[in-house]
Amino acid sequence: MRGQTLTEKILSRASGKTVTPGDIVEVSVDLIGFHDLTGFHIIEVLEGVGYNFLPNPERLVIGFDHLVPPPDVRSAEIQRSIRNFASRSKVLRFHDIGDGILHQILLERYVLPGQVVVGADSHTSTAGALGAFAQGMGATDVAATIITGKTWVSVPQPFKVVLKGFLKEWVTGKDVALEILREFKADYFNGMSVEFYVENAGSLPMDYRATIANMGIEFNADSVIFIPDEETNNFLVRERGYGYEGVLPDMDAEYVDEYVLDLRDVDLLLAAPYSVDNVKSVAEVGGLDVDMVFIGSCTNGRLSDLEIAAKIMKGRKVRTRCVVIPASRKVFNRALELGYIQTLVDAGCVVTFGTCGPCIGGHFGVAGPNEVVVSTSNRNFKGRMGSPDSKTYLSGPSVAAASAVMGKIAGPGDLQ
């Protein structure tokens, strides 16, 4: 019998039978997540079919993050409705405004290697950083999963990515994700599960893995999953107080193809408007005046991102609007303890926490007409961050912070 990939092993366990790519199977789900923007629709579906009792409320994680704090009456009404639902349904894993972005909360507190995780948001793929099979779904599918504890999955074709070597100074997981998008474009991995093998566990911290997994939907992959290793275990010990070995692929697992990326070859990159795979080097777009910089989101609002931004901004002042949003209360508090928040505030940044904010064109920094934005978020489609006439360049924290200091697109090496 052929060896199984990590994805196949997880789905075999969850379905109770051996699976192969192309199979359509029903799987038991370990974790289900939704936020304020999608939660209202899910509750409508549940109430529409007369379902007022949740059989497994411990599987459900609810987090307010998209419209936080509520910027209008409608948002406040939606959040009140979800609070009431969580209370009467005895959902203990409920996170109100300020706790953080749902995907970061799932990483910090709940996801384990080998689990099946679904959520009513496309960036549920972030959980793949910990070795879980994670997919985003629509509200109706999530509602059905809440009721039954199961969902159907088409077993994806497996693709192997090997990351070897070590990253250069200032280069991060975001640059790795953009390098892969430059190489393969945004539609190549459709129908595939991209499994990442990191040759040197310490070469790619969990924060960087989370960024890459988060961008999995930008790869158009069915799922992105990192093979658990020493870094995975260290993260769980640090964040949860316990280790976890998880499931590993067989040594003779078969993949449709393999891509080896030497991390030493990855440079600082940006995705230019209006596509995530319109990837450019800093040299190609450097010098372009910038109206706003956003450092945050479920992609790059983690502690390492704030550390990099603080290092670059220390003793300097930003020359354009710069909004910084740590991805969770835990990240914010740790950054506060380490002095990063004070450094960013002293540099002239506006700092808040616990919201998606400008990433979705919500609030806390919506882009105006013809404005140029450098953002550490995950999408730069037309109108994504505000005006359809604005232009968003996606980057990692190094380029974003340097661009804020310079007032134009720049890398850390351009600073005086």
Short mmCIF file of C-alpha atoms in Angstrom, two decimals, residues 122-307:
data_model
loop_
_atom_site.label_atom_id
_atom_site.label_comp_id
_atom_site.label_asym_id
_atom_site.label_seq_id
_atom_site.Cartn_x
_atom_site.Cartn_y
_atom_site.Cartn_z
CA SER A 122 -11.23 31.88 3.98
CA HIS A 123 -8.14 32.45 6.14
CA THR A 124 -8.99 29.55 8.42
CA SER A 125 -6.03 28.02 6.56
CA THR A 126 -3.83 29.75 9.16
CA ALA A 127 -4.34 26.77 11.47
CA GLY A 128 -2.29 24.67 9.05
CA ALA A 129 0.83 26.23 10.59
CA LEU A 130 0.38 23.85 13.53
CA GLY A 131 -0.09 20.75 11.40
CA ALA A 132 -3.89 20.78 11.24
CA PHE A 133 -6.03 20.27 8.14
CA ALA A 134 -7.87 23.60 7.95
CA GLN A 135 -10.38 24.98 5.47
CA GLY A 136 -12.68 27.96 5.19
CA MET A 137 -16.36 27.43 4.31
CA GLY A 138 -19.55 29.34 3.67
CA ALA A 139 -22.03 30.15 6.42
CA THR A 140 -24.51 27.41 5.46
CA ASP A 141 -21.85 24.69 5.45
CA VAL A 142 -20.52 25.87 8.81
CA ALA A 143 -24.03 25.89 10.28
CA ALA A 144 -24.52 22.30 9.11
CA THR A 145 -21.17 21.33 10.63
CA ILE A 146 -22.13 22.91 13.95
CA ILE A 147 -25.27 20.75 14.02
CA THR A 148 -23.77 17.46 12.84
CA GLY A 149 -20.13 17.73 13.90
CA LYS A 150 -19.19 16.56 10.40
CA THR A 151 -18.58 17.93 6.94
CA TRP A 152 -17.66 16.58 3.52
CA VAL A 153 -14.21 16.98 2.03
CA SER A 154 -12.77 16.27 -1.39
CA VAL A 155 -9.36 14.80 -0.62
CA PRO A 156 -6.89 17.15 -2.36
CA GLN A 157 -3.93 16.23 -4.50
CA PRO A 158 -0.73 16.46 -2.40
CA PHE A 159 2.08 18.88 -3.31
CA LYS A 160 5.33 18.96 -1.35
CA VAL A 161 7.32 22.11 -0.60
CA VAL A 162 10.74 21.73 1.04
CA LEU A 163 12.20 24.81 2.74
CA LYS A 164 15.94 24.57 3.33
CA GLY A 165 18.57 26.99 4.57
CA PHE A 166 17.99 30.15 6.59
CA LEU A 167 16.42 33.51 5.80
CA LYS A 168 18.53 36.63 5.38
CA GLU A 169 18.23 39.57 7.77
CA TRP A 170 14.82 41.32 7.65
CA VAL A 171 13.33 38.66 5.35
CA THR A 172 10.26 36.96 6.87
CA GLY A 173 7.56 34.40 6.18
CA LYS A 174 5.61 36.96 4.16
CA ASP A 175 8.46 37.15 1.68
CA VAL A 176 8.47 33.35 1.45
CA ALA A 177 4.75 33.38 0.66
CA LEU A 178 5.23 36.08 -1.97
CA GLU A 179 8.17 34.19 -3.50
CA ILE A 180 5.95 31.12 -3.90
CA LEU A 181 3.24 33.29 -5.48
CA ARG A 182 5.81 34.78 -7.85
CA GLU A 183 6.95 31.30 -8.85
CA PHE A 184 3.57 29.58 -9.22
CA LYS A 185 0.96 32.38 -9.51
CA ALA A 186 -2.34 32.42 -7.67
CA ASP A 187 -4.19 29.62 -9.44
CA TYR A 188 -1.58 26.85 -9.60
CA PHE A 189 -2.45 25.01 -6.37
CA ASN A 190 -6.19 24.73 -6.97
CA GLY A 191 -7.36 21.30 -5.74
CA MET A 192 -4.10 20.66 -3.87
CA SER A 193 -2.94 20.35 -0.29
CA VAL A 194 0.45 22.02 0.00
CA GLU A 195 2.56 20.26 2.63
CA PHE A 196 5.59 22.17 3.92
CA TYR A 197 8.69 20.36 5.15
CA VAL A 198 11.11 22.65 7.01
CA GLU A 199 14.58 21.06 6.93
CA ASN A 200 15.89 23.13 9.85
CA ALA A 201 13.06 23.49 12.37
CA GLY A 202 14.55 26.64 13.89
CA SER A 203 14.90 28.37 10.52
CA LEU A 204 11.21 29.22 10.31
CA PRO A 205 9.51 30.39 13.54
CA MET A 206 5.83 29.63 14.11
CA ASP A 207 4.90 33.26 13.40
CA TYR A 208 6.39 32.91 9.91
CA ARG A 209 4.67 29.57 9.33
CA ALA A 210 1.36 31.14 10.33
CA THR A 211 1.87 33.89 7.75
CA ILE A 212 2.53 31.36 4.99
CA ALA A 213 -0.41 29.17 5.99
CA ASN A 214 -2.61 32.25 6.18
CA MET A 215 -1.72 33.06 2.58
CA GLY A 216 -2.72 29.54 1.54
CA ILE A 217 -6.04 30.79 0.20
CA GLU A 218 -4.09 33.34 -1.86
CA PHE A 219 -2.21 30.33 -3.29
CA ASN A 220 -5.71 29.03 -4.15
CA ALA A 221 -4.76 25.82 -2.33
CA ASP A 222 -7.40 23.60 -0.76
CA SER A 223 -5.20 23.56 2.32
CA VAL A 224 -1.71 24.46 3.48
CA ILE A 225 -0.17 22.38 6.23
CA PHE A 226 3.23 22.33 7.93
CA ILE A 227 4.70 19.00 9.01
CA PRO A 228 4.93 19.17 12.83
CA ASP A 229 8.49 19.36 14.14
CA GLU A 230 10.50 20.67 17.07
CA GLU A 231 9.31 24.24 16.42
CA THR A 232 5.70 23.05 16.59
CA ASN A 233 6.31 21.36 19.93
CA ASN A 234 8.20 24.36 21.31
CA PHE A 235 5.34 26.67 20.34
CA LEU A 236 2.79 24.50 22.11
CA VAL A 237 4.93 24.28 25.24
CA ARG A 238 5.42 28.05 25.23
CA GLU A 239 1.79 28.98 24.50
CA ARG A 240 -0.14 26.15 26.17
CA GLY A 241 2.25 24.65 28.68
CA TYR A 242 2.32 21.22 27.05
CA GLY A 243 3.86 19.52 24.04
CA TYR A 244 2.18 17.45 21.36
CA GLU A 245 3.78 15.11 18.85
CA GLY A 246 0.95 15.01 16.34
CA VAL A 247 0.70 13.00 13.15
CA LEU A 248 3.50 12.70 10.60
CA PRO A 249 3.42 11.61 6.95
CA ASP A 250 4.85 8.26 5.96
CA MET A 251 8.43 8.26 4.72
CA ASP A 252 7.24 6.86 1.38
CA ALA A 253 4.31 9.28 0.98
CA GLU A 254 3.64 10.13 -2.66
CA TYR A 255 3.20 13.68 -3.99
CA VAL A 256 2.13 14.94 -7.41
CA ASP A 257 5.15 17.24 -7.43
CA GLU A 258 7.83 18.77 -5.24
CA TYR A 259 9.32 22.25 -5.00
CA VAL A 260 12.51 22.99 -3.08
CA LEU A 261 13.06 26.57 -1.96
CA ASP A 262 16.37 27.70 -0.49
CA LEU A 263 15.42 30.37 2.04
CA ARG A 264 18.74 32.10 1.43
CA ASP A 265 17.49 33.01 -2.05
CA VAL A 266 14.37 34.82 -0.80
CA ASP A 267 14.51 38.63 -0.91
CA LEU A 268 12.28 41.39 0.42
CA LEU A 269 9.22 41.45 -1.82
CA LEU A 270 5.91 43.22 -2.39
CA ALA A 271 2.71 42.31 -4.23
CA ALA A 272 1.72 45.28 -6.40
CA PRO A 273 -1.90 46.19 -7.24
CA TYR A 274 -4.21 44.53 -7.92
CA SER A 275 -3.18 40.92 -7.51
CA VAL A 276 -1.37 38.92 -4.84
CA ASP A 277 0.85 37.31 -7.47
CA ASN A 278 1.94 40.59 -9.07
CA VAL A 279 5.17 40.28 -7.10
CA LYS A 280 7.94 42.87 -7.30
CA SER A 281 11.25 43.47 -5.58
CA VAL A 282 11.80 46.58 -3.46
CA ALA A 283 14.13 47.87 -6.17
CA GLU A 284 11.37 47.63 -8.80
CA VAL A 285 8.83 49.76 -6.92
CA GLY A 286 11.03 51.60 -4.42
CA GLY A 287 10.65 55.36 -4.13
CA LEU A 288 6.90 55.45 -4.74
CA ASP A 289 5.25 57.90 -2.33
CA VAL A 290 3.08 56.22 0.31
CA ASP A 291 0.00 57.72 1.99
CA MET A 292 -0.57 55.05 4.63
CA VAL A 293 1.13 52.00 6.11
CA PHE A 294 -0.73 49.22 7.90
CA ILE A 295 1.14 46.73 10.08
CA GLY A 296 -1.18 44.06 11.43
CA SER A 297 -3.96 41.62 10.37
CA CYS A 298 -4.23 37.85 10.74
CA THR A 299 -1.28 37.66 8.34
CA ASN A 300 1.31 39.84 10.06
CA GLY A 301 0.08 41.14 13.40
CA ARG A 302 2.16 38.80 15.54
CA LEU A 303 4.89 39.52 18.05
CA SER A 304 7.78 38.99 15.63
CA ASP A 305 6.17 41.46 13.20
CA LEU A 306 5.93 44.13 15.90
CA GLU A 307 9.48 43.40 17.01
#
